PDB file of C-alpha atoms in Angstrom:
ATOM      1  CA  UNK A   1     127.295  48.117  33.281  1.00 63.00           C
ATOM      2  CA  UNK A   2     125.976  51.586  32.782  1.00 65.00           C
ATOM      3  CA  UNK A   3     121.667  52.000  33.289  1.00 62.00           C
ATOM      4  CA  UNK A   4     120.783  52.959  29.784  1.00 69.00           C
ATOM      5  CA  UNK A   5     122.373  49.910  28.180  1.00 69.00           C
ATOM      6  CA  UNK A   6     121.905  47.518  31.246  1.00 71.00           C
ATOM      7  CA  UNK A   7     117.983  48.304  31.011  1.00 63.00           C
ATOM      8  CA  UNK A   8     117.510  46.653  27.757  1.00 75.00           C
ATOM      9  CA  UNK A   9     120.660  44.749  27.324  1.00 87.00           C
ATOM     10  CA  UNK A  10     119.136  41.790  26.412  1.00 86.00           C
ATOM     11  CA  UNK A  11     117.008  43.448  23.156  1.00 88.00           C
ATOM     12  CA  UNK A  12     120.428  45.063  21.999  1.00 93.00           C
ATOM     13  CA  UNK A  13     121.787  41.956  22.340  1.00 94.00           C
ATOM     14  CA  UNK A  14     119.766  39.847  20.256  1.00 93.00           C
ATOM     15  CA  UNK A  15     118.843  42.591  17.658  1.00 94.00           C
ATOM     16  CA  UNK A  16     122.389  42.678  17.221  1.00 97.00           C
ATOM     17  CA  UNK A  17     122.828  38.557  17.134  1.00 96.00           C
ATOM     18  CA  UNK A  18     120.211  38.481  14.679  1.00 97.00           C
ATOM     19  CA  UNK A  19     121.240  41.631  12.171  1.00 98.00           C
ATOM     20  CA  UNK A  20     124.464  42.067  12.604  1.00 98.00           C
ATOM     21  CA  UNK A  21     123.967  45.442  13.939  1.00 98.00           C
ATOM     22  CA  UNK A  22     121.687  47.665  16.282  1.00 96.00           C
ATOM     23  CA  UNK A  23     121.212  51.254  17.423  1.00 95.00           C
ATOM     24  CA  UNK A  24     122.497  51.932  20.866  1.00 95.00           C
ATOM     25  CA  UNK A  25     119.728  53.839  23.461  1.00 93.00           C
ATOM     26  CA  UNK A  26     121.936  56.194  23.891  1.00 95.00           C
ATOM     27  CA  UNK A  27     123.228  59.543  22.078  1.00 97.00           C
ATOM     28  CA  UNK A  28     125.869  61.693  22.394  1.00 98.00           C
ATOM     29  CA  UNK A  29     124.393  65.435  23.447  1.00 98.00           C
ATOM     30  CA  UNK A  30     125.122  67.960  20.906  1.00 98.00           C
ATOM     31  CA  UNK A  31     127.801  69.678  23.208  1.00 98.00           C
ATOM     32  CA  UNK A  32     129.688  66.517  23.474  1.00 98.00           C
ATOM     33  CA  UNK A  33     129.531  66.062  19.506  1.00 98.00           C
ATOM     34  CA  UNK A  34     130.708  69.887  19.088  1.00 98.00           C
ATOM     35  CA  UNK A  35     133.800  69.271  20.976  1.00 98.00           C
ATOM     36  CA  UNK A  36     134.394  66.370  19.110  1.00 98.00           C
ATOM     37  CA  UNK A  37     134.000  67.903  15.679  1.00 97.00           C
ATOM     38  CA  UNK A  38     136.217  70.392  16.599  1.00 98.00           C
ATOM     39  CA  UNK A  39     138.969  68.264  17.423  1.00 97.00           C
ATOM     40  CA  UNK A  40     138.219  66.595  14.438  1.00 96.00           C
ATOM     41  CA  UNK A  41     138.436  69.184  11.850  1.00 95.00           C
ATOM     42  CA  UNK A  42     141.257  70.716  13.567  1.00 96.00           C
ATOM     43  CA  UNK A  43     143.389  67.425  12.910  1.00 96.00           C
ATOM     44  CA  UNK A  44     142.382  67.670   9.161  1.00 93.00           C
ATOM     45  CA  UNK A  45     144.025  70.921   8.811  1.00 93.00           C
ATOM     46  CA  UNK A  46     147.189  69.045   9.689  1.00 93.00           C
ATOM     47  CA  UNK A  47     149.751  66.865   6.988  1.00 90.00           C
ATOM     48  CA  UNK A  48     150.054  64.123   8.928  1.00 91.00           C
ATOM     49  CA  UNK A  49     150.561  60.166   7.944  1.00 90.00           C
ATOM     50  CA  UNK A  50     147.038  59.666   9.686  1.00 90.00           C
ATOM     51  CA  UNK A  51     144.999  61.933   7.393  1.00 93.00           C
ATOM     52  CA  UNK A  52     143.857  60.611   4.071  1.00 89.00           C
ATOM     53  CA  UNK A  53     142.258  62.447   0.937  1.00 88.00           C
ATOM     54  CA  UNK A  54     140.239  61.219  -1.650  1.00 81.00           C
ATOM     55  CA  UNK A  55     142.005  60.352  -4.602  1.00 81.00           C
ATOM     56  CA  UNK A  56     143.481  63.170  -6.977  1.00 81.00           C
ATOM     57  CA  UNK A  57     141.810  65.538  -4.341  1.00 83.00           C
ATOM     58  CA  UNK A  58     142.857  67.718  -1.202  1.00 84.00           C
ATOM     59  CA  UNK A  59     138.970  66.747   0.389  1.00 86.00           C
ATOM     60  CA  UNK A  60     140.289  64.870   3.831  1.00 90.00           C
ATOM     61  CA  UNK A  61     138.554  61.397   3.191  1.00 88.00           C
ATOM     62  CA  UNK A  62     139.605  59.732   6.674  1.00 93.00           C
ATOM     63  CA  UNK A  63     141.626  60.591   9.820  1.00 96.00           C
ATOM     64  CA  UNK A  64     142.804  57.702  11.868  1.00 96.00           C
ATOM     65  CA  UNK A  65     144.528  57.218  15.432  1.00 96.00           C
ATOM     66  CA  UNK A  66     143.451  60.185  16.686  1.00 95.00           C
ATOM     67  CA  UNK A  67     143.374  58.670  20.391  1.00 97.00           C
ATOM     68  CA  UNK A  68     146.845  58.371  20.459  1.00 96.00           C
ATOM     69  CA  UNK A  69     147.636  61.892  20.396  1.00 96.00           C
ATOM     70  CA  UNK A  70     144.073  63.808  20.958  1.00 97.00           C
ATOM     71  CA  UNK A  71     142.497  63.677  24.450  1.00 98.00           C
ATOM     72  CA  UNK A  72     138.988  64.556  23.706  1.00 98.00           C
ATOM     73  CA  UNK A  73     139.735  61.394  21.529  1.00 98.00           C
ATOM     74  CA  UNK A  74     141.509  59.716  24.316  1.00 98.00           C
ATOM     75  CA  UNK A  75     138.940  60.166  26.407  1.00 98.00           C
ATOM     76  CA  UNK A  76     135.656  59.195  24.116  1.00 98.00           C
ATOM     77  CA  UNK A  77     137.395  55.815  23.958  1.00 98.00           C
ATOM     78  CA  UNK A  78     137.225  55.273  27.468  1.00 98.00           C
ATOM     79  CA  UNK A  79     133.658  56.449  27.636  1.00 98.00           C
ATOM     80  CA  UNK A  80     131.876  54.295  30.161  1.00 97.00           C
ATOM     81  CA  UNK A  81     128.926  54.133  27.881  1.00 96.00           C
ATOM     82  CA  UNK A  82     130.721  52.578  24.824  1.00 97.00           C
ATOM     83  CA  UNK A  83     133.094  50.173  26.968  1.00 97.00           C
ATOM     84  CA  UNK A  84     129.927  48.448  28.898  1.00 96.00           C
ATOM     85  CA  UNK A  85     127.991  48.333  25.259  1.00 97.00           C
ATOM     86  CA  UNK A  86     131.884  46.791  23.320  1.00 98.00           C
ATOM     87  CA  UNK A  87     131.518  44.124  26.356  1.00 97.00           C
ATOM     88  CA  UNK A  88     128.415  43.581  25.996  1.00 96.00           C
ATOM     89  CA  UNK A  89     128.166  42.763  22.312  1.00 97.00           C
ATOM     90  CA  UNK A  90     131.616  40.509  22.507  1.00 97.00           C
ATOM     91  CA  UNK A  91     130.943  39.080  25.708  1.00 96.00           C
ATOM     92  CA  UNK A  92     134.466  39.727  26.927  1.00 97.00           C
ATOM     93  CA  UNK A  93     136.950  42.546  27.877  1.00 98.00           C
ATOM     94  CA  UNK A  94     137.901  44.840  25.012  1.00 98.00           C
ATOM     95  CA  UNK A  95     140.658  46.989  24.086  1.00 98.00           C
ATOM     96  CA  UNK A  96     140.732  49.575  21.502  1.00 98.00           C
ATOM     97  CA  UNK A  97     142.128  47.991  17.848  1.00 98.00           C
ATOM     98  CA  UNK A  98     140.862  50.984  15.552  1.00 97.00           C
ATOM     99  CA  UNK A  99     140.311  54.339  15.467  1.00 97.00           C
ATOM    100  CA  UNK A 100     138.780  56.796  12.659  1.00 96.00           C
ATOM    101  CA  UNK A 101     136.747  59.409  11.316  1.00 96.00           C
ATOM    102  CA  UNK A 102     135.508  58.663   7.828  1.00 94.00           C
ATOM    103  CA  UNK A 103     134.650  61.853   6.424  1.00 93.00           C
ATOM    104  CA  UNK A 104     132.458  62.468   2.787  1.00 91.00           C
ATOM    105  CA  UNK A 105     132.310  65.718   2.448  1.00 88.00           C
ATOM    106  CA  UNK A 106     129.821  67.372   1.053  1.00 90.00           C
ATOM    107  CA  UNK A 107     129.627  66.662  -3.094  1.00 88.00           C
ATOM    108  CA  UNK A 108     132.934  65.303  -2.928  1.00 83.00           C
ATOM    109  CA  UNK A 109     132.888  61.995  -0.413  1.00 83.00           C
ATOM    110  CA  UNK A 110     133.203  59.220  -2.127  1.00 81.00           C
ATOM    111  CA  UNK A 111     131.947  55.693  -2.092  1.00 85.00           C
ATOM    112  CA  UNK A 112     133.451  52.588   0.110  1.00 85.00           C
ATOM    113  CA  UNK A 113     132.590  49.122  -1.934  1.00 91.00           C
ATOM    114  CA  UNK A 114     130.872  46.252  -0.903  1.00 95.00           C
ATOM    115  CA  UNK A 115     132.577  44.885   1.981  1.00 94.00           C
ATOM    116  CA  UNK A 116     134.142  43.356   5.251  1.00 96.00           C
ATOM    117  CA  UNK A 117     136.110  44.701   8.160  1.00 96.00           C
ATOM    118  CA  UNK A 118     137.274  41.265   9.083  1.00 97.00           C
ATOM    119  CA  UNK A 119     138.696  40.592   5.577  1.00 94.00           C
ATOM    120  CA  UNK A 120     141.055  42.891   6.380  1.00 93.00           C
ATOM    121  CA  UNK A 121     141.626  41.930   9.743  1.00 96.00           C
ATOM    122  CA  UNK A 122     142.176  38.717   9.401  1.00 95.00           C
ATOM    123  CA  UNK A 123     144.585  38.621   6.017  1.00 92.00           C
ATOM    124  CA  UNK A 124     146.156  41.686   7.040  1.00 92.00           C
ATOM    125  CA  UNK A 125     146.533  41.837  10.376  1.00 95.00           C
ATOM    126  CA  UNK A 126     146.300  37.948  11.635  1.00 96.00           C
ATOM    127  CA  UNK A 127     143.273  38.528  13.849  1.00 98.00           C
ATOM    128  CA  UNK A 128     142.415  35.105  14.902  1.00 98.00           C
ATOM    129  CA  UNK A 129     138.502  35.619  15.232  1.00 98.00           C
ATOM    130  CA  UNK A 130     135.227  38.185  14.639  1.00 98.00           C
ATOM    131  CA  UNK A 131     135.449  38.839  17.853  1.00 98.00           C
ATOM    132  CA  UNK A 132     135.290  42.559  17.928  1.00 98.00           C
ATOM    133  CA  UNK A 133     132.544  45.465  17.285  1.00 98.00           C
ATOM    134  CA  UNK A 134     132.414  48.480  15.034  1.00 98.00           C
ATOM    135  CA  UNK A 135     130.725  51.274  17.062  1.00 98.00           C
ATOM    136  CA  UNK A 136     129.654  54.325  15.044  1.00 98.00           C
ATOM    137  CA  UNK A 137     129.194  57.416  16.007  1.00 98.00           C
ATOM    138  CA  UNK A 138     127.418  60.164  13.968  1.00 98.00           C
ATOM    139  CA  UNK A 139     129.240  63.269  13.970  1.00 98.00           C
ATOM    140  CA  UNK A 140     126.681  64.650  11.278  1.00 97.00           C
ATOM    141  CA  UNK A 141     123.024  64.406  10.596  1.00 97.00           C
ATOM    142  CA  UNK A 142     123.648  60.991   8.071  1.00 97.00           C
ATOM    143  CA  UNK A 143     120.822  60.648   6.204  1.00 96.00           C
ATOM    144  CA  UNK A 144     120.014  58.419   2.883  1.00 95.00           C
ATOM    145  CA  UNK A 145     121.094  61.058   0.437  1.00 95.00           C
ATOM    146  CA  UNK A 146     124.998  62.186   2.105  1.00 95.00           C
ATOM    147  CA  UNK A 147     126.102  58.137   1.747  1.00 93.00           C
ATOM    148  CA  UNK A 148     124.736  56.294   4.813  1.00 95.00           C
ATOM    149  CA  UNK A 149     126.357  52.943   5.425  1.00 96.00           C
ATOM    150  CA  UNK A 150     124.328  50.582   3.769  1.00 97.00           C
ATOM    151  CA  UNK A 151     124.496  46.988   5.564  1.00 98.00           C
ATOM    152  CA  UNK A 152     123.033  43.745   4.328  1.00 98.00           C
ATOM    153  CA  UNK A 153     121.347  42.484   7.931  1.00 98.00           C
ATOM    154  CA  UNK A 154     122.113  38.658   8.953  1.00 98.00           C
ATOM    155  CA  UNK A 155     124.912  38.221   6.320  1.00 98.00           C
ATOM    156  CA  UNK A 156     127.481  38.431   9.680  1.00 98.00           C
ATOM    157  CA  UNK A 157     126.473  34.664  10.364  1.00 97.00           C
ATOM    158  CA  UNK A 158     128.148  33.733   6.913  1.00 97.00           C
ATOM    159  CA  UNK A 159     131.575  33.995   7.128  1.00 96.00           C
ATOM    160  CA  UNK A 160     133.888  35.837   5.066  1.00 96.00           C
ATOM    161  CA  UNK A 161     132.249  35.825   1.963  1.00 94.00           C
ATOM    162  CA  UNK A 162     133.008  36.561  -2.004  1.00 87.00           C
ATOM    163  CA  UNK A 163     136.393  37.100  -1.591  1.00 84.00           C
ATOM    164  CA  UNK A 164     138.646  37.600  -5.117  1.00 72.00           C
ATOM    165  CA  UNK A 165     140.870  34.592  -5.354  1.00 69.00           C
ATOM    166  CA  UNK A 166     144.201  36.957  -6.033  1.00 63.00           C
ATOM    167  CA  UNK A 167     144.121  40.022  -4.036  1.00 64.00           C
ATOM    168  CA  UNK A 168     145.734  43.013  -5.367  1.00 59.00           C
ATOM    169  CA  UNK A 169     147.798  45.206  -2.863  1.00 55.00           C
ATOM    170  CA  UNK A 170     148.048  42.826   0.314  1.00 60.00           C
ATOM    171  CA  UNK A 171     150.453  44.638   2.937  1.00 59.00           C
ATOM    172  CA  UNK A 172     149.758  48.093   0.784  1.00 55.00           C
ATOM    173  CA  UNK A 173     147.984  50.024   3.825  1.00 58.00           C
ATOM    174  CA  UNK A 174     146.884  52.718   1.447  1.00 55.00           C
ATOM    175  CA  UNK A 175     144.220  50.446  -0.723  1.00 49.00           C
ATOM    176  CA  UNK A 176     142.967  49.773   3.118  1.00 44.00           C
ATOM    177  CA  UNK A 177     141.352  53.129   3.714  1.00 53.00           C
ATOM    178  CA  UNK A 178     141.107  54.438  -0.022  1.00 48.00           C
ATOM    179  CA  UNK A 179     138.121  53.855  -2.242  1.00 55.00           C
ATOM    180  CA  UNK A 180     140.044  51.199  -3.845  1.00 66.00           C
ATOM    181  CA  UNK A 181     139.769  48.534  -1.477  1.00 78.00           C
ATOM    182  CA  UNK A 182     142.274  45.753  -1.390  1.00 78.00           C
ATOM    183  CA  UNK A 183     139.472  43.216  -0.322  1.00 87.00           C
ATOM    184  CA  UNK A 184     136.147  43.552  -1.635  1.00 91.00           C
ATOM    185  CA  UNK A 185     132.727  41.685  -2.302  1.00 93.00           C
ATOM    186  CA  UNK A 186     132.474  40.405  -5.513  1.00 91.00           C
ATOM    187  CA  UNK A 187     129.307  42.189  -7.587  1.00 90.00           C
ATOM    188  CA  UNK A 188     127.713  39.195  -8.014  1.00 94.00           C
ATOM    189  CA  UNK A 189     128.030  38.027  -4.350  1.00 95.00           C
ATOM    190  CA  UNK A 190     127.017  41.071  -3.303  1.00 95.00           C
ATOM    191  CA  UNK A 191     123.657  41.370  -5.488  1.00 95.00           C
ATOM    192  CA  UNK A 192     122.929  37.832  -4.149  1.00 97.00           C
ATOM    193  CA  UNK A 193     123.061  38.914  -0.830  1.00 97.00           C
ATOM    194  CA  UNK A 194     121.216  42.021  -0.638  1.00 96.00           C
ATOM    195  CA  UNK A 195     118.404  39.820  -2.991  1.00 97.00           C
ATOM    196  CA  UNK A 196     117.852  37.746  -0.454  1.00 97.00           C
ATOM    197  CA  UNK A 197     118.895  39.581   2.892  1.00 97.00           C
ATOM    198  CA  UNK A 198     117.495  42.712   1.946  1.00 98.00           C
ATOM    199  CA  UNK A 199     119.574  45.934   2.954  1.00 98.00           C
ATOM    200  CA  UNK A 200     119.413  48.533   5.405  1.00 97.00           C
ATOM    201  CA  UNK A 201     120.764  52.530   6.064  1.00 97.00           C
ATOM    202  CA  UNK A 202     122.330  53.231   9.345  1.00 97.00           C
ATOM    203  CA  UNK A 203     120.969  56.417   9.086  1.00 97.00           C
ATOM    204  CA  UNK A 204     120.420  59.019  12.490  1.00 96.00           C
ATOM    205  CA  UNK A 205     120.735  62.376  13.695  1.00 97.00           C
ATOM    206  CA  UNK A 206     123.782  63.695  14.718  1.00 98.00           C
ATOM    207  CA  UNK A 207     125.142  62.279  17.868  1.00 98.00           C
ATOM    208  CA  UNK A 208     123.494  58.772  17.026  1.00 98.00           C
ATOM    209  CA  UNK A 209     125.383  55.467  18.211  1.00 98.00           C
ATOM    210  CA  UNK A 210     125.420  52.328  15.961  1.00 98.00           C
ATOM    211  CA  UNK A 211     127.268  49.115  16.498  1.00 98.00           C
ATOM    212  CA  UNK A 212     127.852  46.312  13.681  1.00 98.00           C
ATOM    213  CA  UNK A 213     129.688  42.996  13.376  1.00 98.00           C
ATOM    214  CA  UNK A 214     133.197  42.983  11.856  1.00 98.00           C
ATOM    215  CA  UNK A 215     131.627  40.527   9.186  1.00 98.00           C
ATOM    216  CA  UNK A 216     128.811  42.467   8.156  1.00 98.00           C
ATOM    217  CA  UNK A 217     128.487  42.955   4.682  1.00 98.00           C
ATOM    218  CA  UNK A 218     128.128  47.011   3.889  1.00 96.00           C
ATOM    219  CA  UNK A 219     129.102  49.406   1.752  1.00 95.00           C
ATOM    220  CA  UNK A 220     128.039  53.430   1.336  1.00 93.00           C
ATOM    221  CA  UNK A 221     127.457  55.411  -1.814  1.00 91.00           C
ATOM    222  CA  UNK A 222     128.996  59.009  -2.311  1.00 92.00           C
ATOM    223  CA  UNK A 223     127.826  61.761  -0.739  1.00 92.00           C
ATOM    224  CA  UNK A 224     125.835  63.771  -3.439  1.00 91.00           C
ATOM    225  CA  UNK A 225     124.763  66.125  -1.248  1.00 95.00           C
ATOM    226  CA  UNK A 226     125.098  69.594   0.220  1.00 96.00           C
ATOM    227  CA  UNK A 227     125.732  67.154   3.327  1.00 96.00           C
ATOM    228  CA  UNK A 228     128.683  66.779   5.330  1.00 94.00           C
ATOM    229  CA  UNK A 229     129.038  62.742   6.279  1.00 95.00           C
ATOM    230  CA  UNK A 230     131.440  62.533   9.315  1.00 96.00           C
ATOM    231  CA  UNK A 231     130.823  59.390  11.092  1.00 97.00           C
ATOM    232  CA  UNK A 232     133.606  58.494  13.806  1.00 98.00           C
ATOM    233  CA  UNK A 233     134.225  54.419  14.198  1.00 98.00           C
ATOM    234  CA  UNK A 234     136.426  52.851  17.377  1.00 98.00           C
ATOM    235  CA  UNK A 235     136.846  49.122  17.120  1.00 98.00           C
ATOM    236  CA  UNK A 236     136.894  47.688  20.074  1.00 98.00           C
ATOM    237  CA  UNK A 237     138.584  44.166  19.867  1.00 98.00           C
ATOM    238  CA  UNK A 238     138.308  41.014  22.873  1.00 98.00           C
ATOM    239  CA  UNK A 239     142.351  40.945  24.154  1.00 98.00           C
ATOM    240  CA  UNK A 240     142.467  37.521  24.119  1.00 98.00           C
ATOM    241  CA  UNK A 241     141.430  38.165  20.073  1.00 98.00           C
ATOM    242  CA  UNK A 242     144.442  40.268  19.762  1.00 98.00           C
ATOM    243  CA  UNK A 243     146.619  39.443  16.535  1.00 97.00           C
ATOM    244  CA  UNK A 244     150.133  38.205  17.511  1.00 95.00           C
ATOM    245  CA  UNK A 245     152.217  40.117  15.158  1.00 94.00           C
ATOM    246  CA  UNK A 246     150.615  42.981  13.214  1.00 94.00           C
ATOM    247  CA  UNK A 247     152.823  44.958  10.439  1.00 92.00           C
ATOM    248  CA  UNK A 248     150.428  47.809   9.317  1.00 92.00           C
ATOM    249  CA  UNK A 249     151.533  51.284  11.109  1.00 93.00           C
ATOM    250  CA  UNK A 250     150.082  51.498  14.902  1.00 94.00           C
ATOM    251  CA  UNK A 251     147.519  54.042  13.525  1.00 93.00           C
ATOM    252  CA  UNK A 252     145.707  51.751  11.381  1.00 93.00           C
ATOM    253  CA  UNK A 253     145.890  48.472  14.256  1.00 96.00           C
ATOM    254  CA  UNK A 254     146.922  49.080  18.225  1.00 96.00           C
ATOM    255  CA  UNK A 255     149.303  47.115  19.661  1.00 96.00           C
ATOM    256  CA  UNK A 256     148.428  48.011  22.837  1.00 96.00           C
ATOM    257  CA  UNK A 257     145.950  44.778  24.064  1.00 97.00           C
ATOM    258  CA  UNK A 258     145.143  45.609  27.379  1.00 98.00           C
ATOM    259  CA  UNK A 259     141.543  45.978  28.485  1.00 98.00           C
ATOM    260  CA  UNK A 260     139.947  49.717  28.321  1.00 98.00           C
ATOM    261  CA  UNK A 261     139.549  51.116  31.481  1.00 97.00           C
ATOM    262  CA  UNK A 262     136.431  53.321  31.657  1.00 97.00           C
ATOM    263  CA  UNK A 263     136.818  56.602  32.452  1.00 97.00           C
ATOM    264  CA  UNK A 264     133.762  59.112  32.605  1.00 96.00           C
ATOM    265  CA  UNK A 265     135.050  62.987  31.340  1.00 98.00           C
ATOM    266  CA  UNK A 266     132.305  65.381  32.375  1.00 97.00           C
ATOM    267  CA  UNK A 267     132.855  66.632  28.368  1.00 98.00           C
ATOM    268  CA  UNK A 268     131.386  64.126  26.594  1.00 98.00           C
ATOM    269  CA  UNK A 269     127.751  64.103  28.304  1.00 97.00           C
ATOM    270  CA  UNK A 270     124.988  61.171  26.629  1.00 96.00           C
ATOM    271  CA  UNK A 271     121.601  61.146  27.100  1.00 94.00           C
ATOM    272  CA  UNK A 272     118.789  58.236  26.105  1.00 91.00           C
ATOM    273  CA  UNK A 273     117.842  58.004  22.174  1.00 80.00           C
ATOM    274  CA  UNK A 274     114.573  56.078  23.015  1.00 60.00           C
ATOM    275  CA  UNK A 275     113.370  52.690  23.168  1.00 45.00           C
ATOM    276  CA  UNK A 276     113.955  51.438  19.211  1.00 40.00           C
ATOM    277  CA  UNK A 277     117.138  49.411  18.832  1.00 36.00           C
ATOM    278  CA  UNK A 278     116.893  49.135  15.128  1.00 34.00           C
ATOM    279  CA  UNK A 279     115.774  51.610  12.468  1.00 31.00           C
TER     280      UNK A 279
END
C-alpha cells in the first residue's frame, strides 16, 4: 500500500465506515490535473456516444469511458495511489466498473437529484452488492456556490432507500446520466434524511480526492456561478462483486472484471493534502 494512505489508513477507514465518505491525504499536483483537463476538454469537442449535454443545450454535461480510448485516462486509473485507497475502502481487489467526468459548466450545469449510485447498479446492471467506491477527483476549484456534491453522512448504512414503486425509463441509459434520473429519492425521504443526518459539501481545491459509498445519499445543485464544476469519478468495483450479465453500453458499466494492476506514470505526480480526512 502506498505511504500517504498506509500512514493513516486506519482514520480513512473508519471516517469513511462511519460517513459514508472521507477526503483522501493526498492531491493530485496541479501539473497532473492540467494534463488531465486537457484531455478532458479535448474529448468534449468530439460527437461521440460517450459525451452528454444538458438538455435542449450544446453545454457538455458528462463524458464517460474515457479510459478505454484516452491514456492519460488509462493511466490515472491505474494510479497506484487510487488502487491501494479502492482496496482499502472495499477490503478486496478492485477493477474499474465506471468512468466519468461530470461537468457543470459555468451558469449552465445543472442539478443531479437526490440520490443513489447503487440504485442504479443494482436494478440496472445486476450488481449483487455495495461493494464498490466512488472516488472523486476535483478537476476544478468546487466550492459551495458552482454545485458541490451535497451528501447526507451515515445514510450509506441504510440500504437503498425511498425508492418510487414504478420506475420510469428502466433499461433507458439516457435518464441514467441526464438530470432526469430514472431512480431517485423521494422528496419526502430525502428531507427526512438530511433532518436528521444533517448534510455535508464535498467541497476542495482543485486536485482534491474524495471517496463515498455507492449508497450514499447525495445530490448537487446547479452551478450558478462564473465557476466551472468538473469533477472526474472512477468506480472501482470488488471482482468477485462483478454483475453477471450487464446490458447498458460498455461505456456506462466495464465488462472487463479483472483486478487493476497499478501502474505509476511519472505524469500524474500527487503530493500530501494534510492530516484532515473529513471537511
Amino acid at each position: 500500500m502506498s505511504a500517504m494512505i498506509d500512514d493513516s489508513s486506519a482514520s480513512l477507514k473508519s471516517a469513511y465506515a462511519d460517513a459514508g465518505w472521507s477526503r483522501a491525504p493526498f492531491r493530485f499536483d496541479s501539473e497532473a490535473v492540467e494534463l488531465i483537463r486537457e484531455r478532458v476538454e479535448s474529448i468534449s469537442r468530439e460527437r461521440r456516444p460517450e459525451v452528454v449535454y444538458e438538455k435542449g443545450s450544446s453545454a457538455v454535461r458528462a463524458i464517460h469511458g474515457c479510459h478505454h480510448f484516452d491514456d492519460v485516462c488509462s493511466a490515472l486509473v491505474r494510479h497506484p495511489q487510487l488502487v491501494a485507497l479502492a482496496e482499502l475502502l472495499t477490503g478486496k481487489p478492485v477493477y474499474v466498473y465506471q468512468f466519468k467526468v461530470n461537468l457543470k459548466q459555468a451558469h449552465e450545469g445543472a442539478a443531479w437529484p437526490w440520490h443513489q449510485d447503487f440504485a442504479f447498479w443494482n436494478k440496472e446492471d445486476g450488481m449483487p452488492r455495495p461493494e464498490a467506491v466512488n472516488i472523486a477527483l476535483s478537476l476544478d476549484d468546487i466550492h459551495e456556490n458552482n454545485g458541490p456534491l451535497v451528501v447526507v453522512p451515515g445514510s450509506h448504512r441504510l440500504g437503498l432507500v425511498g425508492l418510487p414503486d414504478k420506475v420510469e425509463g428502466k433499461g433507458d441509459w439516457q435518464r441514467h446520466v441526464s438530470s432526469d434520473l430514472a431512480y431517485t429519492v423521494d422528496a419526502d425521504t430525502a428531507s427526512d434524511l438530511a433532518r436528521r443526518n444533517g448534510t455535508e459539501l464535498m467541497t476542495g481545491p482543485t486536485g482534491s480526492v474524495h471517496a463515498f459509498h455507492p449508497s450514499i445519499v447525495h445530490s448537487s445543485s446547479s452551478n450558478l456561478s462564473g465557476d466551472r464544476r468538473a469533477l472526474l469519478l472512477i468506480t472501482y468495483n470488488a471482482v468477485d462483486n462483478a454483475p453477471a450479465d450487464p446490458t447498458r453500453p460498455e461505456f456506462l458499466v466495464s465488462r472487463d472484471s479483472n483486478p487493476v494492476v497499478p501502474r505509476h506514470d511519472v505524469r500524474l505526480g500527487v503530493e500530501p493534502h494534510g492530516q484532515q480526512l473529513t471537511q
